[in-house]
Structure formats: C-alpha cells, structure tokens
PDB file of C-alpha atoms in Angstrom:
ATOM      1  CA  UNK A1164     -52.637 -20.079-106.772  1.00 92.00           C
ATOM      2  CA  UNK A1165     -56.210 -19.976-105.495  1.00 93.00           C
ATOM      3  CA  UNK A1166     -58.199 -22.013-102.985  1.00 94.00           C
ATOM      4  CA  UNK A1167     -61.975 -22.012-103.320  1.00 94.00           C
ATOM      5  CA  UNK A1168     -64.185 -23.308-100.518  1.00 91.00           C
ATOM      6  CA  UNK A1169     -67.963 -23.570-100.971  1.00 90.00           C
ATOM      7  CA  UNK A1170     -67.770 -21.376-104.079  1.00 92.00           C
ATOM      8  CA  UNK A1171     -65.842 -18.613-102.286  1.00 93.00           C
ATOM      9  CA  UNK A1172     -62.168 -17.704-102.714  1.00 94.00           C
ATOM     10  CA  UNK A1173     -60.539 -18.175 -99.306  1.00 95.00           C
ATOM     11  CA  UNK A1174     -56.871 -17.984-100.339  1.00 94.00           C
ATOM     12  CA  UNK A1175     -54.980 -16.344-103.175  1.00 94.00           C
ATOM     13  CA  UNK A1176     -51.264 -15.872-103.816  1.00 94.00           C
ATOM     14  CA  UNK A1177     -49.355 -14.391-106.722  1.00 94.00           C
ATOM     15  CA  UNK A1178     -45.622 -15.101-106.834  1.00 96.00           C
ATOM     16  CA  UNK A1179     -42.648 -14.323-109.038  1.00 95.00           C
ATOM     17  CA  UNK A1180     -38.942 -14.999-109.392  1.00 96.00           C
ATOM     18  CA  UNK A1181     -36.446 -12.298-108.463  1.00 92.00           C
ATOM     19  CA  UNK A1182     -32.655 -12.249-108.618  1.00 87.00           C
ATOM     20  CA  UNK A1183     -30.254 -10.871-106.071  1.00 76.00           C
ATOM     21  CA  UNK A1184     -26.476 -11.075-106.114  1.00 72.00           C
ATOM     22  CA  UNK A1185     -26.301 -14.140-108.311  1.00 73.00           C
ATOM     23  CA  UNK A1186     -29.053 -16.285-106.833  1.00 77.00           C
ATOM     24  CA  UNK A1187     -32.682 -16.668-107.756  1.00 86.00           C
ATOM     25  CA  UNK A1188     -35.389 -16.321-105.135  1.00 93.00           C
ATOM     26  CA  UNK A1189     -39.148 -16.617-105.112  1.00 96.00           C
ATOM     27  CA  UNK A1190     -41.350 -13.918-103.647  1.00 94.00           C
ATOM     28  CA  UNK A1191     -45.025 -13.845-102.820  1.00 92.00           C
ATOM     29  CA  UNK A1192     -46.085 -10.508-104.296  1.00 89.00           C
ATOM     30  CA  UNK A1193     -49.763 -10.621-103.407  1.00 88.00           C
ATOM     31  CA  UNK A1194     -51.310 -12.775-100.698  1.00 88.00           C
ATOM     32  CA  UNK A1195     -54.859 -12.798 -99.433  1.00 88.00           C
ATOM     33  CA  UNK A1196     -56.379 -15.220 -96.945  1.00 89.00           C
ATOM     34  CA  UNK A1197     -59.874 -15.164 -95.534  1.00 91.00           C
ATOM     35  CA  UNK A1198     -59.516 -14.812 -91.785  1.00 87.00           C
ATOM     36  CA  UNK A1199     -61.155 -17.624 -89.900  1.00 87.00           C
ATOM     37  CA  UNK A1200     -60.865 -20.114 -92.760  1.00 89.00           C
ATOM     38  CA  UNK A1201     -59.228 -23.261 -91.409  1.00 85.00           C
ATOM     39  CA  UNK A1202     -58.731 -24.584 -94.952  1.00 86.00           C
ATOM     40  CA  UNK A1203     -56.930 -21.407 -96.029  1.00 88.00           C
ATOM     41  CA  UNK A1204     -54.600 -21.490 -93.016  1.00 81.00           C
ATOM     42  CA  UNK A1205     -53.415 -25.012 -93.760  1.00 84.00           C
ATOM     43  CA  UNK A1206     -53.317 -24.399 -97.490  1.00 90.00           C
ATOM     44  CA  UNK A1207     -51.097 -21.315 -97.165  1.00 87.00           C
ATOM     45  CA  UNK A1208     -48.435 -23.339 -95.332  1.00 88.00           C
ATOM     46  CA  UNK A1209     -48.720 -26.136 -97.908  1.00 93.00           C
ATOM     47  CA  UNK A1210     -48.307 -23.681-100.797  1.00 94.00           C
ATOM     48  CA  UNK A1211     -45.339 -21.976 -99.144  1.00 95.00           C
ATOM     49  CA  UNK A1212     -43.329 -25.080 -98.183  1.00 96.00           C
ATOM     50  CA  UNK A1213     -44.505 -27.723-100.666  1.00 96.00           C
ATOM     51  CA  UNK A1214     -45.044 -25.701-103.860  1.00 96.00           C
ATOM     52  CA  UNK A1215     -43.169 -22.385-103.801  1.00 97.00           C
ATOM     53  CA  UNK A1216     -40.031 -23.416-101.886  1.00 97.00           C
ATOM     54  CA  UNK A1217     -39.331 -26.448-104.136  1.00 97.00           C
ATOM     55  CA  UNK A1218     -40.050 -24.336-107.234  1.00 96.00           C
ATOM     56  CA  UNK A1219     -37.652 -21.503-106.333  1.00 96.00           C
ATOM     57  CA  UNK A1220     -35.259 -23.133-103.850  1.00 95.00           C
ATOM     58  CA  UNK A1221     -35.381 -19.979-101.695  1.00 96.00           C
ATOM     59  CA  UNK A1222     -38.164 -17.583-100.697  1.00 96.00           C
ATOM     60  CA  UNK A1223     -37.695 -13.976 -99.662  1.00 94.00           C
ATOM     61  CA  UNK A1224     -40.060 -11.666 -97.804  1.00 90.00           C
ATOM     62  CA  UNK A1225     -41.418  -8.701 -99.692  1.00 84.00           C
ATOM     63  CA  UNK A1226     -40.830  -5.017 -98.988  1.00 80.00           C
ATOM     64  CA  UNK A1227     -44.204  -4.466 -97.349  1.00 76.00           C
ATOM     65  CA  UNK A1228     -43.701  -4.206 -93.597  1.00 68.00           C
ATOM     66  CA  UNK A1229     -47.131  -5.123 -92.225  1.00 77.00           C
ATOM     67  CA  UNK A1230     -47.830  -6.736 -88.869  1.00 81.00           C
ATOM     68  CA  UNK A1231     -49.605  -9.635 -90.609  1.00 79.00           C
ATOM     69  CA  UNK A1232     -46.573 -10.118 -92.848  1.00 81.00           C
ATOM     70  CA  UNK A1233     -44.202 -10.117 -89.888  1.00 85.00           C
ATOM     71  CA  UNK A1234     -46.355 -12.652 -88.056  1.00 87.00           C
ATOM     72  CA  UNK A1235     -46.500 -14.884 -91.137  1.00 86.00           C
ATOM     73  CA  UNK A1236     -42.714 -14.827 -91.542  1.00 91.00           C
ATOM     74  CA  UNK A1237     -42.111 -15.455 -87.832  1.00 91.00           C
ATOM     75  CA  UNK A1238     -44.298 -18.590 -88.023  1.00 91.00           C
ATOM     76  CA  UNK A1239     -42.773 -19.671 -91.352  1.00 94.00           C
ATOM     77  CA  UNK A1240     -39.277 -19.195 -89.940  1.00 95.00           C
ATOM     78  CA  UNK A1241     -40.114 -21.345 -86.919  1.00 95.00           C
ATOM     79  CA  UNK A1242     -41.399 -24.076 -89.237  1.00 95.00           C
ATOM     80  CA  UNK A1243     -38.258 -23.725 -91.373  1.00 97.00           C
ATOM     81  CA  UNK A1244     -36.031 -24.269 -88.313  1.00 97.00           C
ATOM     82  CA  UNK A1245     -38.080 -27.388 -87.438  1.00 96.00           C
ATOM     83  CA  UNK A1246     -37.564 -28.702 -90.991  1.00 96.00           C
ATOM     84  CA  UNK A1247     -33.796 -27.985 -90.907  1.00 96.00           C
ATOM     85  CA  UNK A1248     -34.072 -25.444 -93.703  1.00 97.00           C
ATOM     86  CA  UNK A1249     -31.645 -22.557 -94.026  1.00 97.00           C
ATOM     87  CA  UNK A1250     -32.837 -19.242 -92.589  1.00 97.00           C
ATOM     88  CA  UNK A1251     -31.116 -15.950 -93.377  1.00 95.00           C
ATOM     89  CA  UNK A1252     -31.280 -12.250 -92.594  1.00 95.00           C
ATOM     90  CA  UNK A1253     -30.520 -10.407 -95.841  1.00 93.00           C
ATOM     91  CA  UNK A1254     -29.480  -6.833 -95.137  1.00 93.00           C
ATOM     92  CA  UNK A1255     -29.305  -4.676 -98.261  1.00 91.00           C
ATOM     93  CA  UNK A1256     -28.969  -1.367 -96.396  1.00 92.00           C
ATOM     94  CA  UNK A1257     -25.223  -1.411 -96.942  1.00 87.00           C
ATOM     95  CA  UNK A1258     -22.919  -2.079 -99.846  1.00 84.00           C
ATOM     96  CA  UNK A1259     -22.028  -4.809-100.147  1.00 85.00           C
ATOM     97  CA  UNK A1260     -25.165  -6.523 -98.892  1.00 86.00           C
ATOM     98  CA  UNK A1261     -24.838  -8.877 -95.938  1.00 90.00           C
ATOM     99  CA  UNK A1262     -26.402 -12.298 -95.549  1.00 90.00           C
ATOM    100  CA  UNK A1263     -26.424 -13.706 -92.023  1.00 93.00           C
ATOM    101  CA  UNK A1264     -27.442 -17.307 -91.478  1.00 95.00           C
ATOM    102  CA  UNK A1265     -29.699 -17.673 -88.443  1.00 96.00           C
ATOM    103  CA  UNK A1266     -29.472 -20.890 -86.449  1.00 95.00           C
ATOM    104  CA  UNK A1267     -32.607 -20.758 -84.298  1.00 95.00           C
ATOM    105  CA  UNK A1268     -35.523 -18.688 -82.986  1.00 93.00           C
ATOM    106  CA  UNK A1269     -33.250 -16.980 -80.459  1.00 95.00           C
ATOM    107  CA  UNK A1270     -31.067 -15.582 -83.248  1.00 95.00           C
ATOM    108  CA  UNK A1271     -34.157 -14.519 -85.174  1.00 94.00           C
ATOM    109  CA  UNK A1272     -35.378 -12.579 -82.126  1.00 93.00           C
ATOM    110  CA  UNK A1273     -31.936 -10.936 -81.902  1.00 95.00           C
ATOM    111  CA  UNK A1274     -32.357  -9.494 -85.432  1.00 94.00           C
ATOM    112  CA  UNK A1275     -36.147  -8.995 -85.557  1.00 91.00           C
ATOM    113  CA  UNK A1276     -36.020  -5.227 -84.985  1.00 92.00           C
ATOM    114  CA  UNK A1277     -33.461  -4.900 -87.786  1.00 93.00           C
ATOM    115  CA  UNK A1278     -35.557  -7.061 -90.123  1.00 92.00           C
ATOM    116  CA  UNK A1279     -39.040  -5.623 -89.497  1.00 90.00           C
ATOM    117  CA  UNK A1280     -40.009  -2.004 -89.012  1.00 88.00           C
ATOM    118  CA  UNK A1281     -41.481   1.048 -90.653  1.00 86.00           C
ATOM    119  CA  UNK A1282     -38.418   3.054 -91.699  1.00 90.00           C
ATOM    120  CA  UNK A1283     -37.213   3.370 -95.289  1.00 90.00           C
ATOM    121  CA  UNK A1284     -34.238   1.195 -94.344  1.00 91.00           C
ATOM    122  CA  UNK A1285     -36.581  -1.677 -93.479  1.00 90.00           C
ATOM    123  CA  UNK A1286     -37.604  -1.832 -97.142  1.00 90.00           C
ATOM    124  CA  UNK A1287     -34.108  -3.271 -97.700  1.00 92.00           C
ATOM    125  CA  UNK A1288     -34.058  -5.940 -94.963  1.00 93.00           C
ATOM    126  CA  UNK A1289     -35.513  -9.406 -95.455  1.00 93.00           C
ATOM    127  CA  UNK A1290     -35.880 -12.917 -94.134  1.00 95.00           C
ATOM    128  CA  UNK A1291     -34.895 -15.609 -96.639  1.00 95.00           C
ATOM    129  CA  UNK A1292     -35.818 -19.286 -96.260  1.00 97.00           C
ATOM    130  CA  UNK A1293     -33.886 -21.714 -98.419  1.00 96.00           C
ATOM    131  CA  UNK A1294     -33.465 -25.421 -99.016  1.00 94.00           C
ATOM    132  CA  UNK A1295     -29.820 -24.759 -99.980  1.00 91.00           C
ATOM    133  CA  UNK A1296     -26.899 -22.777 -98.588  1.00 91.00           C
ATOM    134  CA  UNK A1297     -26.692 -19.213 -99.876  1.00 86.00           C
ATOM    135  CA  UNK A1298     -23.631 -17.004-100.148  1.00 78.00           C
ATOM    136  CA  UNK A1299     -23.265 -13.572-101.674  1.00 68.00           C
ATOM    137  CA  UNK A1300     -20.864 -13.194-104.569  1.00 63.00           C
ATOM    138  CA  UNK A1301     -17.808 -11.063-103.941  1.00 54.00           C
ATOM    139  CA  UNK A1302     -17.520  -8.003-106.114  1.00 49.00           C
TER     140      UNK A1302
END
C-alpha cells in the first residue's frame, strides 16, 4: 500500500500472512513513512486498523527491534486497548510458546522489557493485536 502526496511517496507498507501455532496473522514486513508528513501519520493508522487488521484478523510485530518500531507498537497497542481489541505478548523463547493476554497499558509496561530489546531472544518475542481471542494449540 502506498500513499502519494504532491507527487511524492510519503507512506509505503508491504505486508504478508504468516502462520503460528494454528492461527494466521498479518505482518508488516516493510514500512516507510516520511517524517513530518501529517497525511502519512494518519494514513498509517488507517491502514493498520481499517485495512490490515480486518484482512488478517490479527497483526504481529516483526523481528526487527528498532526504537521506531517499538514506539509504533506502543502507540498501536494503546489505540487497540481504546478500541477493546485483544492485545497479547507472544513469547516464543520457550517451548511451548506462551501467549499472554494484556488487559491495559500497565500490563504492557510490565512486559515491555521482555518484548523489546536487542538480544537474540528478543527476535522471538512479539506484540499481537487481534480482533478475536487467540489461544495456542496444545501439542
């Protein structure tokens, strides 16, 4: 999806479906937004909540642990709580994986250091936003 403003690309996102433990999720695999573009800021939220979430039913953060990515997901999670969506911490560092439903911003802050960081283990921890309840299948 691309947003063009005055002949210039100000927002771009590539997304794809992934599967984990029996449920399908959507993931933004490449996102670019022109800093300072008001149109791109509003459009990115619209794309995330009004296009991608309905298409996939659940969206998962990617494995890139950037500060911009963390900030995006913190804002998106706050909006998800306001919209009564389901918010989860998916921890794939252990077998079996764990999925912990978060109830509010306070719980998110409790897990934020486990979710975001620069270690190899953080490549296996994710926030998931969903319009349905998620449970992991038992093995």
